[in-house]
PDB file of C-alpha atoms in Angstrom:
ATOM      1  CA  MET A  18     -22.932  19.279 -11.686  1.00 61.00           C
ATOM      2  CA  GLU A  19     -24.185  15.749 -10.997  1.00 79.00           C
ATOM      3  CA  ASP A  20     -20.942  14.187 -12.284  1.00 87.00           C
ATOM      4  CA  ILE A  21     -18.851  16.610 -10.212  1.00 87.00           C
ATOM      5  CA  GLU A  22     -20.777  15.680  -7.069  1.00 90.00           C
ATOM      6  CA  ALA A  23     -20.418  11.962  -7.793  1.00 90.00           C
ATOM      7  CA  ILE A  24     -16.663  12.190  -8.347  1.00 91.00           C
ATOM      8  CA  ALA A  25     -16.283  14.374  -5.242  1.00 92.00           C
ATOM      9  CA  VAL A  26     -17.532  11.426  -3.179  1.00 94.00           C
ATOM     10  CA  LEU A  27     -14.168   9.739  -3.882  1.00 95.00           C
ATOM     11  CA  GLN A  28     -12.272  12.421  -1.953  1.00 94.00           C
ATOM     12  CA  ASP A  29     -12.565  10.332   1.209  1.00 96.00           C
ATOM     13  CA  PRO A  30      -9.530   7.983   1.188  1.00 96.00           C
ATOM     14  CA  VAL A  31     -11.408   4.976   2.639  1.00 97.00           C
ATOM     15  CA  ARG A  32     -14.252   5.430   0.189  1.00 97.00           C
ATOM     16  CA  ARG A  33     -11.806   5.630  -2.684  1.00 97.00           C
ATOM     17  CA  ARG A  34     -10.011   2.429  -1.615  1.00 97.00           C
ATOM     18  CA  LEU A  35     -13.322   0.612  -1.442  1.00 98.00           C
ATOM     19  CA  TYR A  36     -14.378   1.881  -4.863  1.00 97.00           C
ATOM     20  CA  GLU A  37     -11.067   0.948  -6.478  1.00 95.00           C
ATOM     21  CA  TYR A  38     -11.185  -2.530  -4.959  1.00 96.00           C
ATOM     22  CA  VAL A  39     -14.748  -3.248  -6.101  1.00 97.00           C
ATOM     23  CA  ALA A  40     -14.046  -1.842  -9.576  1.00 93.00           C
ATOM     24  CA  ALA A  41     -10.927  -3.976  -9.966  1.00 91.00           C
ATOM     25  CA  GLN A  42     -12.666  -7.300  -9.216  1.00 91.00           C
ATOM     26  CA  GLY A  43     -14.999  -7.429 -12.199  1.00 88.00           C
ATOM     27  CA  ARG A  44     -17.599  -9.286 -10.117  1.00 91.00           C
ATOM     28  CA  GLU A  45     -19.929  -8.802  -7.152  1.00 94.00           C
ATOM     29  CA  VAL A  46     -18.151  -8.018  -3.879  1.00 96.00           C
ATOM     30  CA  GLY A  47     -19.645  -8.465  -0.412  1.00 96.00           C
ATOM     31  CA  ARG A  48     -19.188  -6.120   2.532  1.00 96.00           C
ATOM     32  CA  ASN A  49     -16.887  -8.435   4.481  1.00 96.00           C
ATOM     33  CA  GLU A  50     -14.531  -8.883   1.553  1.00 96.00           C
ATOM     34  CA  ALA A  51     -14.455  -5.159   0.796  1.00 97.00           C
ATOM     35  CA  ALA A  52     -13.840  -4.279   4.442  1.00 97.00           C
ATOM     36  CA  GLU A  53     -10.926  -6.712   4.680  1.00 97.00           C
ATOM     37  CA  ALA A  54      -9.395  -5.385   1.465  1.00 96.00           C
ATOM     38  CA  ALA A  55      -9.645  -1.769   2.642  1.00 97.00           C
ATOM     39  CA  GLY A  56      -8.490  -2.537   6.186  1.00 97.00           C
ATOM     40  CA  VAL A  57     -11.607  -1.152   7.889  1.00 97.00           C
ATOM     41  CA  THR A  58     -14.478  -2.555   9.915  1.00 97.00           C
ATOM     42  CA  ARG A  59     -17.482  -4.081   8.185  1.00 96.00           C
ATOM     43  CA  THR A  60     -19.757  -1.360   9.583  1.00 97.00           C
ATOM     44  CA  LEU A  61     -17.569   1.424   8.186  1.00 97.00           C
ATOM     45  CA  ALA A  62     -17.235  -0.357   4.859  1.00 97.00           C
ATOM     46  CA  ALA A  63     -21.017  -0.767   4.612  1.00 97.00           C
ATOM     47  CA  HIS A  64     -21.488   2.953   5.279  1.00 97.00           C
ATOM     48  CA  HIS A  65     -19.070   4.003   2.546  1.00 97.00           C
ATOM     49  CA  LEU A  66     -20.239   1.381   0.045  1.00 97.00           C
ATOM     50  CA  ASP A  67     -23.798   2.632   0.398  1.00 97.00           C
ATOM     51  CA  LYS A  68     -22.593   6.223  -0.057  1.00 96.00           C
ATOM     52  CA  LEU A  69     -20.879   5.164  -3.284  1.00 97.00           C
ATOM     53  CA  THR A  70     -24.097   3.479  -4.391  1.00 97.00           C
ATOM     54  CA  ASP A  71     -26.152   6.587  -3.585  1.00 95.00           C
ATOM     55  CA  ALA A  72     -23.721   8.639  -5.694  1.00 94.00           C
ATOM     56  CA  GLY A  73     -24.211   6.268  -8.639  1.00 94.00           C
ATOM     57  CA  LEU A  74     -20.613   5.024  -8.661  1.00 96.00           C
ATOM     58  CA  LEU A  75     -21.530   1.490  -7.531  1.00 97.00           C
ATOM     59  CA  GLU A  76     -24.565  -0.710  -8.050  1.00 96.00           C
ATOM     60  CA  SER A  77     -25.849  -2.959  -5.287  1.00 96.00           C
ATOM     61  CA  GLY A  78     -27.858  -6.138  -5.101  1.00 94.00           C
ATOM     62  CA  SER A  79     -28.157  -9.174  -2.866  1.00 91.00           C
ATOM     63  CA  ARG A  80     -27.299 -12.855  -3.098  1.00 84.00           C
ATOM     64  CA  ARG A  81     -26.235 -15.728  -0.863  1.00 75.00           C
ATOM     65  CA  LEU A  82     -22.463 -15.752  -0.663  1.00 67.00           C
ATOM     66  CA  THR A  83     -22.358 -19.339   0.630  1.00 62.00           C
ATOM     67  CA  GLY A  84     -23.340 -20.737  -2.769  1.00 60.00           C
ATOM     68  CA  ARG A  85     -26.077 -22.807  -1.100  1.00 55.00           C
ATOM     69  CA  SER A  86     -29.852 -22.444  -1.274  1.00 59.00           C
ATOM     70  CA  GLY A  87     -32.790 -23.601   0.785  1.00 53.00           C
ATOM     71  CA  PRO A  88     -33.048 -23.939   4.573  1.00 52.00           C
ATOM     72  CA  GLY A  89     -29.816 -23.237   6.410  1.00 53.00           C
ATOM     73  CA  ALA A  90     -28.260 -21.350   3.505  1.00 54.00           C
ATOM     74  CA  GLY A  91     -28.381 -18.061   5.373  1.00 63.00           C
ATOM     75  CA  ARG A  92     -29.831 -14.715   4.414  1.00 76.00           C
ATOM     76  CA  PRO A  93     -28.821 -13.014   1.160  1.00 86.00           C
ATOM     77  CA  ALA A  94     -25.958 -10.579   1.646  1.00 91.00           C
ATOM     78  CA  LYS A  95     -25.611  -7.170   0.050  1.00 94.00           C
ATOM     79  CA  VAL A  96     -23.115  -7.118  -2.816  1.00 97.00           C
ATOM     80  CA  TYR A  97     -21.655  -4.356  -4.962  1.00 97.00           C
ATOM     81  CA  THR A  98     -20.311  -3.918  -8.496  1.00 96.00           C
ATOM     82  CA  ARG A  99     -19.043  -0.902 -10.391  1.00 95.00           C
ATOM     83  CA  ALA A 100     -21.840   1.113 -11.985  1.00 94.00           C
ATOM     84  CA  ARG A 101     -22.087   1.012 -15.766  1.00 89.00           C
ATOM     85  CA  THR A 102     -22.750   4.760 -15.971  1.00 88.00           C
ATOM     86  CA  GLU A 103     -19.803   6.757 -17.297  1.00 88.00           C
ATOM     87  CA  ARG A 104     -18.752   9.881 -15.377  1.00 88.00           C
ATOM     88  CA  SER A 105     -16.636  12.716 -16.735  1.00 86.00           C
ATOM     89  CA  VAL A 106     -15.895  16.290 -15.761  1.00 85.00           C
ATOM     90  CA  SER A 107     -14.532  19.056 -17.990  1.00 85.00           C
ATOM     91  CA  LEU A 108     -14.132  22.650 -16.883  1.00 84.00           C
ATOM     92  CA  PRO A 109     -14.922  24.613 -18.980  1.00 89.00           C
ATOM     93  CA  ALA A 110     -17.393  22.329 -20.763  1.00 87.00           C
ATOM     94  CA  ARG A 111     -16.032  20.343 -23.707  1.00 90.00           C
ATOM     95  CA  ASP A 112     -17.729  17.777 -25.947  1.00 92.00           C
ATOM     96  CA  TYR A 113     -14.999  15.569 -27.416  1.00 93.00           C
ATOM     97  CA  ARG A 114     -17.351  12.581 -27.585  1.00 94.00           C
ATOM     98  CA  THR A 115     -19.571  14.212 -30.210  1.00 95.00           C
ATOM     99  CA  ALA A 116     -16.521  15.144 -32.262  1.00 96.00           C
ATOM    100  CA  ALA A 117     -15.201  11.571 -32.028  1.00 97.00           C
ATOM    101  CA  GLU A 118     -18.562  10.133 -33.087  1.00 97.00           C
ATOM    102  CA  LEU A 119     -18.809  12.496 -36.060  1.00 97.00           C
ATOM    103  CA  LEU A 120     -15.290  11.611 -37.197  1.00 97.00           C
ATOM    104  CA  ALA A 121     -16.010   7.882 -36.780  1.00 97.00           C
ATOM    105  CA  GLU A 122     -19.243   8.206 -38.765  1.00 97.00           C
ATOM    106  CA  ALA A 123     -17.471  10.053 -41.585  1.00 97.00           C
ATOM    107  CA  ALA A 124     -14.607   7.527 -41.660  1.00 97.00           C
ATOM    108  CA  GLU A 125     -17.042   4.600 -41.753  1.00 96.00           C
ATOM    109  CA  HIS A 126     -19.137   6.072 -44.553  1.00 97.00           C
ATOM    110  CA  ALA A 127     -16.059   6.991 -46.600  1.00 97.00           C
ATOM    111  CA  GLY A 128     -14.469   3.553 -46.175  1.00 97.00           C
ATOM    112  CA  LEU A 129     -11.401   4.959 -44.447  1.00 97.00           C
ATOM    113  CA  ASP A 130     -10.905   1.967 -42.152  1.00 96.00           C
ATOM    114  CA  ALA A 131      -7.439   1.062 -43.442  1.00 97.00           C
ATOM    115  CA  GLY A 132      -6.198   4.631 -43.122  1.00 97.00           C
ATOM    116  CA  LEU A 133      -7.528   4.897 -39.585  1.00 97.00           C
ATOM    117  CA  TYR A 134      -5.904   1.609 -38.547  1.00 98.00           C
ATOM    118  CA  ALA A 135      -2.563   2.706 -39.995  1.00 98.00           C
ATOM    119  CA  ALA A 136      -2.771   6.011 -38.126  1.00 98.00           C
ATOM    120  CA  ALA A 137      -3.679   4.181 -34.899  1.00 98.00           C
ATOM    121  CA  ARG A 138      -0.710   1.822 -35.278  1.00 98.00           C
ATOM    122  CA  ARG A 139       1.624   4.796 -35.829  1.00 98.00           C
ATOM    123  CA  ARG A 140       0.197   6.500 -32.750  1.00 98.00           C
ATOM    124  CA  GLY A 141       0.794   3.395 -30.671  1.00 97.00           C
ATOM    125  CA  GLU A 142       4.383   3.227 -31.899  1.00 97.00           C
ATOM    126  CA  ALA A 143       4.843   6.908 -31.066  1.00 97.00           C
ATOM    127  CA  LEU A 144       3.513   6.332 -27.547  1.00 96.00           C
ATOM    128  CA  ARG A 145       5.955   3.442 -27.087  1.00 96.00           C
ATOM    129  CA  GLY A 146       8.794   5.618 -28.341  1.00 95.00           C
ATOM    130  CA  SER A 147      12.269   4.112 -28.505  1.00 94.00           C
ATOM    131  CA  THR A 148      11.564   1.356 -25.970  1.00 93.00           C
ATOM    132  CA  ALA A 149      11.629  -2.270 -27.103  1.00 94.00           C
ATOM    133  CA  PRO A 150       8.388  -4.232 -27.616  1.00 95.00           C
ATOM    134  CA  CYS A 151       6.849  -5.623 -24.416  1.00 95.00           C
ATOM    135  CA  GLY A 152       8.807  -8.704 -23.419  1.00 94.00           C
ATOM    136  CA  ASP A 153       6.047 -10.588 -21.631  1.00 95.00           C
ATOM    137  CA  LEU A 154       2.428 -10.378 -20.491  1.00 96.00           C
ATOM    138  CA  GLU A 155       3.338  -8.853 -17.125  1.00 95.00           C
ATOM    139  CA  GLU A 156       5.080  -5.937 -18.810  1.00 96.00           C
ATOM    140  CA  ALA A 157       2.153  -5.560 -21.212  1.00 97.00           C
ATOM    141  CA  MET A 158      -0.270  -5.426 -18.276  1.00 97.00           C
ATOM    142  CA  GLU A 159       1.709  -2.589 -16.695  1.00 96.00           C
ATOM    143  CA  THR A 160       1.567  -0.657 -19.961  1.00 96.00           C
ATOM    144  CA  LEU A 161      -2.159  -1.248 -20.358  1.00 97.00           C
ATOM    145  CA  ALA A 162      -2.947  -0.375 -16.736  1.00 95.00           C
ATOM    146  CA  ALA A 163      -1.216   2.988 -17.169  1.00 95.00           C
ATOM    147  CA  ARG A 164      -3.597   3.742 -20.046  1.00 96.00           C
ATOM    148  CA  GLY A 165      -6.775   2.764 -18.171  1.00 94.00           C
ATOM    149  CA  TYR A 166      -7.516  -0.623 -19.763  1.00 96.00           C
ATOM    150  CA  GLU A 167      -7.745  -2.435 -16.390  1.00 95.00           C
ATOM    151  CA  PRO A 168      -6.013  -5.648 -17.540  1.00 96.00           C
ATOM    152  CA  HIS A 169      -6.344  -8.959 -15.713  1.00 94.00           C
ATOM    153  CA  LEU A 170      -4.761 -12.360 -16.272  1.00 93.00           C
ATOM    154  CA  GLU A 171      -6.819 -15.438 -17.061  1.00 90.00           C
ATOM    155  CA  ASN A 172      -5.749 -19.115 -16.939  1.00 78.00           C
ATOM    156  CA  ALA A 173      -2.740 -18.211 -14.791  1.00 67.00           C
ATOM    157  CA  GLU A 174      -3.209 -21.302 -12.610  1.00 68.00           C
ATOM    158  CA  ASP A 175      -4.931 -23.662 -15.055  1.00 65.00           C
ATOM    159  CA  ALA A 176      -2.764 -26.551 -16.162  1.00 61.00           C
ATOM    160  CA  GLY A 177      -2.604 -26.857 -19.923  1.00 71.00           C
ATOM    161  CA  GLU A 178      -4.182 -23.461 -20.547  1.00 80.00           C
ATOM    162  CA  ALA A 179      -2.009 -20.613 -21.843  1.00 88.00           C
ATOM    163  CA  PRO A 180      -2.377 -17.352 -19.878  1.00 92.00           C
ATOM    164  CA  VAL A 181      -4.454 -14.659 -21.593  1.00 95.00           C
ATOM    165  CA  VAL A 182      -4.678 -10.974 -20.698  1.00 97.00           C
ATOM    166  CA  ARG A 183      -8.127  -9.460 -20.962  1.00 96.00           C
ATOM    167  CA  MET A 184      -9.222  -5.920 -20.154  1.00 96.00           C
ATOM    168  CA  ARG A 185     -12.226  -4.875 -18.113  1.00 94.00           C
ATOM    169  CA  ASN A 186     -12.297  -1.348 -19.509  1.00 94.00           C
ATOM    170  CA  CYS A 187     -12.275   0.066 -23.025  1.00 95.00           C
ATOM    171  CA  PRO A 188     -11.133   3.722 -23.049  1.00 95.00           C
ATOM    172  CA  PHE A 189     -13.145   4.186 -26.265  1.00 96.00           C
ATOM    173  CA  HIS A 190     -16.299   2.484 -24.974  1.00 94.00           C
ATOM    174  CA  ALA A 191     -18.847   5.209 -25.811  1.00 93.00           C
ATOM    175  CA  VAL A 192     -17.757   5.511 -29.447  1.00 96.00           C
ATOM    176  CA  ALA A 193     -17.128   1.773 -29.802  1.00 96.00           C
ATOM    177  CA  GLU A 194     -20.759   1.086 -28.892  1.00 95.00           C
ATOM    178  CA  ARG A 195     -21.919   3.078 -31.928  1.00 96.00           C
ATOM    179  CA  PHE A 196     -19.210   2.019 -34.379  1.00 97.00           C
ATOM    180  CA  PRO A 197     -17.894  -1.330 -33.119  1.00 96.00           C
ATOM    181  CA  PRO A 198     -16.015  -2.683 -36.183  1.00 96.00           C
ATOM    182  CA  LEU A 199     -14.309   0.638 -36.891  1.00 97.00           C
ATOM    183  CA  VAL A 200     -13.342   1.559 -33.337  1.00 97.00           C
ATOM    184  CA  CYS A 201     -12.432  -1.972 -32.229  1.00 97.00           C
ATOM    185  CA  GLY A 202     -10.158  -2.303 -35.258  1.00 97.00           C
ATOM    186  CA  MET A 203      -8.594   1.051 -34.387  1.00 98.00           C
ATOM    187  CA  ASN A 204      -8.060  -0.111 -30.814  1.00 98.00           C
ATOM    188  CA  LEU A 205      -6.386  -3.326 -31.965  1.00 98.00           C
ATOM    189  CA  ALA A 206      -4.029  -1.415 -34.271  1.00 98.00           C
ATOM    190  CA  LEU A 207      -3.207   1.075 -31.516  1.00 98.00           C
ATOM    191  CA  LEU A 208      -2.295  -1.715 -29.102  1.00 98.00           C
ATOM    192  CA  GLU A 209      -0.217  -3.499 -31.744  1.00 97.00           C
ATOM    193  CA  GLY A 210       1.843  -0.347 -32.109  1.00 97.00           C
ATOM    194  CA  LEU A 211       1.969   0.334 -28.371  1.00 97.00           C
ATOM    195  CA  LEU A 212       3.034  -3.180 -27.365  1.00 97.00           C
ATOM    196  CA  GLY A 213       5.140  -3.913 -30.432  1.00 95.00           C
ATOM    197  CA  ALA A 214       3.758  -6.158 -33.167  1.00 88.00           C
ATOM    198  CA  ASP A 215       7.161  -7.820 -33.662  1.00 90.00           C
ATOM    199  CA  GLY A 216       7.530  -8.791 -29.991  1.00 92.00           C
ATOM    200  CA  PRO A 217       6.410 -11.922 -28.091  1.00 95.00           C
ATOM    201  CA  VAL A 218       3.120 -10.373 -26.925  1.00 96.00           C
ATOM    202  CA  HIS A 219       0.315 -10.626 -29.479  1.00 96.00           C
ATOM    203  CA  ALA A 220      -2.881  -8.567 -29.517  1.00 97.00           C
ATOM    204  CA  ARG A 221      -5.906 -10.177 -31.160  1.00 96.00           C
ATOM    205  CA  MET A 222      -9.597  -9.455 -31.518  1.00 96.00           C
ATOM    206  CA  ASP A 223     -11.657 -11.470 -29.038  1.00 95.00           C
ATOM    207  CA  ALA A 224     -14.732  -9.508 -28.008  1.00 91.00           C
ATOM    208  CA  ARG A 225     -16.633 -10.490 -24.858  1.00 90.00           C
ATOM    209  CA  PRO A 226     -19.611  -8.703 -23.275  1.00 88.00           C
ATOM    210  CA  GLY A 227     -18.597  -6.045 -20.766  1.00 86.00           C
ATOM    211  CA  GLU A 228     -14.887  -6.100 -21.661  1.00 92.00           C
ATOM    212  CA  CYS A 229     -12.474  -4.612 -24.172  1.00 95.00           C
ATOM    213  CA  CYS A 230     -12.625  -6.285 -27.597  1.00 96.00           C
ATOM    214  CA  VAL A 231      -8.884  -7.088 -27.594  1.00 97.00           C
ATOM    215  CA  ALA A 232      -7.085  -9.906 -25.755  1.00 97.00           C
ATOM    216  CA  LEU A 233      -3.366 -10.610 -25.456  1.00 97.00           C
ATOM    217  CA  ASP A 234      -1.354 -13.805 -25.423  1.00 95.00           C
ATOM    218  CA  SER A 235       2.336 -14.589 -25.656  1.00 91.00           C
ATOM    219  CA  SER A 236       4.298 -16.696 -28.111  1.00 76.00           C
ATOM    220  CA  LYS A 237       6.607 -17.630 -25.222  1.00 63.00           C
ATOM    221  CA  ASN A 238       3.737 -19.514 -23.577  1.00 58.00           C
ATOM    222  CA  ASN A 239       2.835 -21.228 -26.842  1.00 56.00           C
ATOM    223  CA  ASP A 240       6.432 -22.402 -27.318  1.00 54.00           C
ATOM    224  CA  ASP A 241       6.732 -23.937 -23.844  1.00 51.00           C
TER     225      ASP A 241
END
């Protein structure tokens, strides 16, 4: 029931906008910034942000947003980030995570990595269907966003640096934590099939803490 109550907090439209904005930033967000993004007053934003924190959907802390320290730097401001706790609701109760972990454990022990990766690549191709491979990173980001990966573009404004798409969320996070090589390899193969391995967008393994283990770049950028 605790997860149901936490998710029910998002029924309020203002609260949901604030949550989605904070979650999408991948960093600490202050009350003023969140209020401006949601189009509400700072006082109302603070109220809803604290409600989200109480429900366990956000985590809060404090820091000086000016970037300065010492006298005249101002008081620390309250900031928010998405909570690391995973929430899910299934009615009636289901336990797909245990099944996934058991299957991953069996595949790992039996050395079935190659078979799993081939199946994942076929599944990605089936999800893509008859459409052509993704033509650029923007199209790939739309595809990934629809599947919950929360993609974001890096180096978009840096001269001499090729843009890279990274993902703030791994849909297989819980199982990947227990079986990282197996599940991350499966994820890479799935995305190769979904995006099209013979297209200009390339998926590669590039694990970073707190993000999906796969990153994307484009051969079009490398040819420019």
